[in-house]
XYZ file of C-alpha atoms in Angstrom:
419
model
C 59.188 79.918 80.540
C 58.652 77.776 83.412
C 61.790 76.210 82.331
C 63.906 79.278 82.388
C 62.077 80.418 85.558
C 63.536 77.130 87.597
C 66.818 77.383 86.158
C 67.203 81.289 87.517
C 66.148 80.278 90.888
C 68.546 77.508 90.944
C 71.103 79.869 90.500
C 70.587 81.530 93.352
C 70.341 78.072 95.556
C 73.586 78.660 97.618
C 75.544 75.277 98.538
C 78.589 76.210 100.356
C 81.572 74.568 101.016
C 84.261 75.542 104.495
C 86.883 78.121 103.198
C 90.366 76.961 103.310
C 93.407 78.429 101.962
C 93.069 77.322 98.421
C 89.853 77.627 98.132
C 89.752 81.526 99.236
C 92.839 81.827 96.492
C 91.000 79.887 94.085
C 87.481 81.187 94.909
C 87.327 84.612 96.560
C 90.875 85.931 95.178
C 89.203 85.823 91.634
C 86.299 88.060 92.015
C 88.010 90.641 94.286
C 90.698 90.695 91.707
C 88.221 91.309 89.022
C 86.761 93.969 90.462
C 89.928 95.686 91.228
C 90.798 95.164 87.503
C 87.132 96.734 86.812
C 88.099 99.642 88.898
C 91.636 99.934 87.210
C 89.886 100.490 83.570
C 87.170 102.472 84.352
C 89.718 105.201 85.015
C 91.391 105.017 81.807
C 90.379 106.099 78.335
C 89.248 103.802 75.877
C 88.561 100.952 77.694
C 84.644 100.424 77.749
C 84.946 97.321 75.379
C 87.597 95.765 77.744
C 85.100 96.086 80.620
C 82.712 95.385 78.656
C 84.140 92.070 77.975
C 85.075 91.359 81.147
C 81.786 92.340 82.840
C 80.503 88.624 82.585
C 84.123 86.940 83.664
C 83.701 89.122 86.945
C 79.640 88.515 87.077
C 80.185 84.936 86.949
C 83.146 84.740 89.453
C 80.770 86.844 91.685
C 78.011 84.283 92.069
C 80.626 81.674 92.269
C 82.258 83.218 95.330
C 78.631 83.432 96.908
C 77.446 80.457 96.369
C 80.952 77.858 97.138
C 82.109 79.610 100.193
C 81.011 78.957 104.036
C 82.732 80.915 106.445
C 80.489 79.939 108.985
C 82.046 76.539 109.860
C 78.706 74.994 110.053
C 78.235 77.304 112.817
C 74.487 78.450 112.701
C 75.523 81.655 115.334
C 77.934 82.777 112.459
C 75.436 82.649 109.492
C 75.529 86.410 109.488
C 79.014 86.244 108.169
C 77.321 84.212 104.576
C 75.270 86.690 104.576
C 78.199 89.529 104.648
C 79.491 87.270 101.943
C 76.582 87.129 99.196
C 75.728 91.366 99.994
C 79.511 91.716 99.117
C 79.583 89.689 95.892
C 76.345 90.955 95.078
C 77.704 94.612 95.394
C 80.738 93.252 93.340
C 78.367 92.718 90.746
C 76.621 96.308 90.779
C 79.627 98.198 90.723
C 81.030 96.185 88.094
C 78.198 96.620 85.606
C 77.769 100.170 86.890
C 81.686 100.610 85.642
C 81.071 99.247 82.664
C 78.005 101.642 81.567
C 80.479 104.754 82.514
C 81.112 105.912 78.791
C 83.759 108.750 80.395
C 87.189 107.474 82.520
C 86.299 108.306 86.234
C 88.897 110.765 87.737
C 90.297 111.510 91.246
C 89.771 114.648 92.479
C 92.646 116.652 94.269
C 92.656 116.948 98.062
C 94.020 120.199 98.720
C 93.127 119.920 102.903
C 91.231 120.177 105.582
C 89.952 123.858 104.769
C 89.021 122.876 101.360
C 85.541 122.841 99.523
C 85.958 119.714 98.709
C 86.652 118.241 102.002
C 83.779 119.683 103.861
C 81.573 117.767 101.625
C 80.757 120.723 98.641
C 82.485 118.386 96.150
C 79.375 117.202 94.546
C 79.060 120.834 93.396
C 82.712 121.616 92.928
C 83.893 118.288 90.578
C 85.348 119.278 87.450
C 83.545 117.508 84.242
C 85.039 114.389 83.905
C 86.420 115.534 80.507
C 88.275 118.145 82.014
C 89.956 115.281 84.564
C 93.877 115.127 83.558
C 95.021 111.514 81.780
C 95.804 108.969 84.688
C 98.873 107.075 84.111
C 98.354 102.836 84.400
C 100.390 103.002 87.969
C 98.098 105.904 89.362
C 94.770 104.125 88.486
C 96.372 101.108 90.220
C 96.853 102.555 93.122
C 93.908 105.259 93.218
C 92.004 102.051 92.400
C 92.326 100.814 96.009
C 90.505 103.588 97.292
C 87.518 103.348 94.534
C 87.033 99.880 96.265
C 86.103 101.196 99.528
C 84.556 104.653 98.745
C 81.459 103.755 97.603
C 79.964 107.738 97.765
C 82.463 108.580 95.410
C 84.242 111.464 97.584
C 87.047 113.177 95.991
C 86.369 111.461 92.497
C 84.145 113.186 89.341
C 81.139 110.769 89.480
C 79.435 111.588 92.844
C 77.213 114.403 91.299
C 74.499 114.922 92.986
C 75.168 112.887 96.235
C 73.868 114.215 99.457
C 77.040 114.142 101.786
C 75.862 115.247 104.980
C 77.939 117.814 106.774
C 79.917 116.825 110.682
C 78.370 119.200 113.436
C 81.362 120.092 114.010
C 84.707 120.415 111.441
C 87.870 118.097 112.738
C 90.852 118.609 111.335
C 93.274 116.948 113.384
C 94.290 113.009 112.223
C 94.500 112.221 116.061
C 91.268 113.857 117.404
C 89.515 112.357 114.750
C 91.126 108.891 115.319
C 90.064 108.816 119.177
C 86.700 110.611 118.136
C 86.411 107.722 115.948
C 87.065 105.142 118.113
C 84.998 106.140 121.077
C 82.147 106.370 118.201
C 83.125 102.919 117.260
C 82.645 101.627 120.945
C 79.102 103.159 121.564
C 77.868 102.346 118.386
C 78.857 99.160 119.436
C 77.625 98.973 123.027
C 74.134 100.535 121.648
C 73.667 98.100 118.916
C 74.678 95.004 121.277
C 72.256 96.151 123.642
C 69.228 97.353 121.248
C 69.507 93.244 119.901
C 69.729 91.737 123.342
C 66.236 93.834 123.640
C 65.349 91.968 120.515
C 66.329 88.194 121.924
C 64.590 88.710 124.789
C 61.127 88.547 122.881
C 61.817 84.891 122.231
C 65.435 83.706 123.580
C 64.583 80.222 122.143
C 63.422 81.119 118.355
C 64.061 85.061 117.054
C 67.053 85.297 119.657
C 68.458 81.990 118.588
C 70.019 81.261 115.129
C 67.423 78.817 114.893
C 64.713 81.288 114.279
C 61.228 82.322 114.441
C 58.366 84.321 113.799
C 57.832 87.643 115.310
C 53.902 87.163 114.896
C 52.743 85.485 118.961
C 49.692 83.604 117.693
C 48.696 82.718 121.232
C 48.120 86.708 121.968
C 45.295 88.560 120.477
C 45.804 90.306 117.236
C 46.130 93.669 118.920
C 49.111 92.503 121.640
C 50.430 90.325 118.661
C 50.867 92.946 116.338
C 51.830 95.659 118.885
C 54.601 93.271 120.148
C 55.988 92.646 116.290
C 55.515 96.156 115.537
C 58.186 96.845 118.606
C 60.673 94.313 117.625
C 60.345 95.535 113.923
C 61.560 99.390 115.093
C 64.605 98.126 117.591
C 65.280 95.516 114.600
C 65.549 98.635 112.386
C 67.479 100.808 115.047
C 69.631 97.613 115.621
C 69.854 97.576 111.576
C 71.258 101.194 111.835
C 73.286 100.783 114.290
C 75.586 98.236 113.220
C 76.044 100.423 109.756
C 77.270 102.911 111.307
C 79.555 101.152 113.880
C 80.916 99.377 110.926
C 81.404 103.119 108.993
C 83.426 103.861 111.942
C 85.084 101.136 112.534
C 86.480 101.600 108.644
C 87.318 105.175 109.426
C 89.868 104.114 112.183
C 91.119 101.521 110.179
C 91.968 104.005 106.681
C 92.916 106.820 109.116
C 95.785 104.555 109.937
C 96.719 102.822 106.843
C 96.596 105.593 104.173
C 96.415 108.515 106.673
C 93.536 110.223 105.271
C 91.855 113.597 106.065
C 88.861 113.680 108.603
C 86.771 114.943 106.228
C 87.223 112.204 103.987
C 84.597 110.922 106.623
C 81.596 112.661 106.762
C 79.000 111.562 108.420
C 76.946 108.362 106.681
C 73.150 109.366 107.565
C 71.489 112.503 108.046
C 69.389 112.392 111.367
C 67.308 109.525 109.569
C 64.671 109.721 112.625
C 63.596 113.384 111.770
C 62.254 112.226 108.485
C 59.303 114.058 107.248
C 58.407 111.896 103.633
C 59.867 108.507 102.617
C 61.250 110.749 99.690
C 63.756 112.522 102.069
C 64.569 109.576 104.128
C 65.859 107.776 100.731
C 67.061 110.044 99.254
C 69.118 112.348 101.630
C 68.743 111.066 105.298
C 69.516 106.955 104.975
C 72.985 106.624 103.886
C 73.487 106.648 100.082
C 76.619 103.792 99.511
C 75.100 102.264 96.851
C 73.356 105.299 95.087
C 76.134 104.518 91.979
C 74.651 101.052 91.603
C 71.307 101.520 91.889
C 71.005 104.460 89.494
C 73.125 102.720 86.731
C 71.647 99.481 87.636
C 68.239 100.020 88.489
C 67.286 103.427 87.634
C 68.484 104.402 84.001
C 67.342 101.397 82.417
C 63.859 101.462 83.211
C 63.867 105.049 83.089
C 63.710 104.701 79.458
C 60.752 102.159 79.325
C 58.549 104.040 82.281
C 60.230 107.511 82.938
C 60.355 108.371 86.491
C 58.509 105.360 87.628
C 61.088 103.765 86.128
C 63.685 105.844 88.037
C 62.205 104.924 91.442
C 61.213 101.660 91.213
C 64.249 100.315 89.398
C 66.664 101.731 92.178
C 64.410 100.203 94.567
C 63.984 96.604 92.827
C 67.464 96.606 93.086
C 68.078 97.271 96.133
C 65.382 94.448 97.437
C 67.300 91.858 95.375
C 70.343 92.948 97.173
C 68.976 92.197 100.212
C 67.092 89.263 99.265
C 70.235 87.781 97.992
C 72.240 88.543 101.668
C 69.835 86.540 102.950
C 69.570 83.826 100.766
C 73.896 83.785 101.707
C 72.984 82.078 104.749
C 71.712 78.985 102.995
C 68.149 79.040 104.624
C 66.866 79.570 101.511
C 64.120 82.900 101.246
C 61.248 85.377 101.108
C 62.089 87.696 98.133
C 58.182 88.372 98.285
C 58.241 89.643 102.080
C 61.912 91.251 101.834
C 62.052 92.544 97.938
C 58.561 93.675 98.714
C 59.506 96.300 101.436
C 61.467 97.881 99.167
C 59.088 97.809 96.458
C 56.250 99.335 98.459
C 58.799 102.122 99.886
C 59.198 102.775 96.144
C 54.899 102.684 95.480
C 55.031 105.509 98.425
C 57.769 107.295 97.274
C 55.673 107.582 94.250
C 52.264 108.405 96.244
C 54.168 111.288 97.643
C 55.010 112.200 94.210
C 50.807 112.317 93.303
C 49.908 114.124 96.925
C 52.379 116.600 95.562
C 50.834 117.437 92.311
C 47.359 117.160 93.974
C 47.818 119.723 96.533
C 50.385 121.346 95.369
C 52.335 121.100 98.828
C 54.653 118.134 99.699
C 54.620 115.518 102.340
C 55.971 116.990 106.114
C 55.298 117.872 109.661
C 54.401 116.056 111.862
C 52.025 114.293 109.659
C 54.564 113.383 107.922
C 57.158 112.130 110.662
C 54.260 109.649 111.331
C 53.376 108.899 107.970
C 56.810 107.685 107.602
C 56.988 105.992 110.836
C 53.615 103.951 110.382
C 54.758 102.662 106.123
C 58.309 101.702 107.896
C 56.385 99.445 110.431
C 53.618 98.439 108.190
C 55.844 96.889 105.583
C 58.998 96.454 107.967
C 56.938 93.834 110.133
C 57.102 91.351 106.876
C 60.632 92.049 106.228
C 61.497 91.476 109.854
C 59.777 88.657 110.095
C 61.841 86.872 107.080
C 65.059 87.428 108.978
C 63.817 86.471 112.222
C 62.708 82.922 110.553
C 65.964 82.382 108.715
C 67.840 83.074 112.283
C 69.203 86.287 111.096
C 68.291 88.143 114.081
C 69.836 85.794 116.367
C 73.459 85.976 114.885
C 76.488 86.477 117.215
C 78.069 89.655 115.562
C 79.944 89.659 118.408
C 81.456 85.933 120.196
C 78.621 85.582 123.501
C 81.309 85.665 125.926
C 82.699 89.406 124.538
C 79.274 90.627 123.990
C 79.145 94.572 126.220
C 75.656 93.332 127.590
C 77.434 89.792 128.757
C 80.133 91.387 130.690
C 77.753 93.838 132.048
C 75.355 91.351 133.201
C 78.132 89.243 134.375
C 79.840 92.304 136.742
C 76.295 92.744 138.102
C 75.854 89.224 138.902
C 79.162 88.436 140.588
C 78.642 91.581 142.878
C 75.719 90.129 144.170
């Protein structure tokens, strides 16, 4: 056992090499080629041994692309981009055994416009069974496959029953009002995020503002300051964490606006007002943004479902989704904390289930105010460990953005030379 136990963790030890041109055709190529062939077959009939057969061809090529590729350049201020690296080919691997469970084809729903059902995000109660789907021919799976890659909520296809797709305050349906809406969403998201981690840094510009690292925990202040002080980096960490999502979301709305000239509402909006959460139960399931709900049902949820019923169902989902983020991590080559990082999303799963007995105890769910602030005080409770673990392995003190283009840098710069 303690054999076997060494040899998984070893698996996960990630010893990069620099990407160059043959080794991102050799290396990366591979995988994302696998998956696309993953995301070919799942659309057509009578393919679930093929997939099945390839599952471990694309599992291994997965954890080969995390673990031989650098694109850092030894550069400790560009770790974060490892860590893009391992989430992605860890993702590759969820979606790829989540495709092969899928004992039906998946099927693209038509997108009749703007004015539709379906486009004003009603498709999850709209989507024909997938039986009643018409056969795909080998050139339309090909090419619908490129946009099963990248829309990981499953809008406009058969499988995204029961996702919660929030609705946009306000319905655009113009490809050119969206694009600048877009756009100038993309810049603040980006000027708020820049300046919400510059906030961060300037807790400790030498150690969790540098990629070097460091603890959030002061032990030279008393253990009320000390606390108080990680508790406020922990919430702009987490606003910072949202933040980047979503400029990110829009930032790939711009982009797929222009290249396959989609519809507007093809983009809803990714979170649901995530700060008027009332239980941990609503803010996971509805008001946090639910990309990888496909993978962590099939992945996590169903198969311990059958072992510990709806235990199973919440604490699988959110085992895997600590391992995901354990693994991004451990993409940097700092090694990790799976027990601080896996464990915040293990405990969010222990209250999801608390809310569960309140519920059957009273007879009235979690809300209110009470609520709001039960939520807030778990998130800081448990997101002060989690926090912690990236701020040691540097994560916190990434440049997302080169220093010298950073919004806050130029700002601070125009004030200076007007002095």
């Amino acid at each position: 056992m303690s054999r076997a136990l060494h040899s998984l963790q070893d698996a996960f030890v990630f010893e990069s090499t620099a990407v160059t041109s043959y080794t991102f055709a050799t290396v990366f190529l591979p995988a994302f080629l696998g998956l696309y062939t993953m995301a070919v077959l799942v659309q057509l009939p009578g393919t679930r041994l093929s997939r099945g057969a390839l599952l471990p061809v694309v599992l291994w090529m997965a954890l080969r692309a995390g673990k031989s590729m650098d694109f850092s350049g030894d550069s400790p201020g560009l770790g974060h981009l490892n860590h893009g690296l391992a989430l992605a080919m860890f993702t590759f691997a969820m979606r790829s055994t989540a495709w092969t469970l899928v004992r039906e084809p998946y099927a693209r729903l038509p997108i009749h416009g703007p004015n539709s059902n379906l486009m004003n995000g009603d498709h999850g109660n709209h989507n024909p069974t997938p039986k009643s789907s018409p056969r795909v021919s080998v050139p339309s799976a090909m090419w619908n496959a490129w946009d099963l890659l990248v829309n990981l909520r499953g809008i406009g296809w058969n499988w995204a029953q029961g996702s919660h797709i929030p609705k946009a305050s306000s319905q655009v349906e113009s490809r050119l009002v969206f694009f600048v809406l877009s756009l100038g969403r993309l810049i603040l998201y980006t000027i708020a995020f820049d300046t919400t981690s510059k906030c961060v840094s300037w807790f400790g510009p030498d150690t969790i503002g540098s990629p070097n690292g460091g603890t959030i925990f002061d032990s030279s202040l008393p253990p009320f300051t000390r606390y108080l002080r990680s508790s406020v980096i922990t919430t702009l960490s987490g606003v910072t964490s949202y933040l980047t999502v979503e400029a990110v979301y829009q930032l790939h709305a711009v982009e797929f606006m222009v290249l396959f000239r989609q519809y507007p509402s093809q983009w809803p909006p990714l979170f649901d007002a995530p700060w008027f959460s009332t239980s941990l139960s609503s803010f996971w399931g509805r008001k946090w943004h639910q990309i990888f709900r496909e993978s962590f049902v099939a992945v996590g949820s169903k198969p311990l479902e059958v072992f510990f019923g709806r235990a199973g169902v919440v604490m699988g989902a959110f085992a895997v989704s600590g391992a995901l983020h354990d693994v991004g991590m451990r993409g940097m080559g700092r090694g990790g904390d799976s027990l601080q990082v896996m464990g915040f999303f293990l405990m969010h799963g222990v209250g999801v289930m608390m809310e569960g007995v309140w519920k059957r105890v009273t007879g009235r769910r979690v809300g209110g105010l009470v609520g709001w602030l039960w939520v807030f005080t778990w998130f800081v409770i448990w997101g002060n460990l989690m926090v912690d673990a990236w701020a040691r392995r540097g994560l916190l003190g990434c440049e997302l953005i080169p220093r010298s283009y950073r919004p806050t840098t130029m700002l601070l710069n125009l004030l200076y030379s007007r002095r």
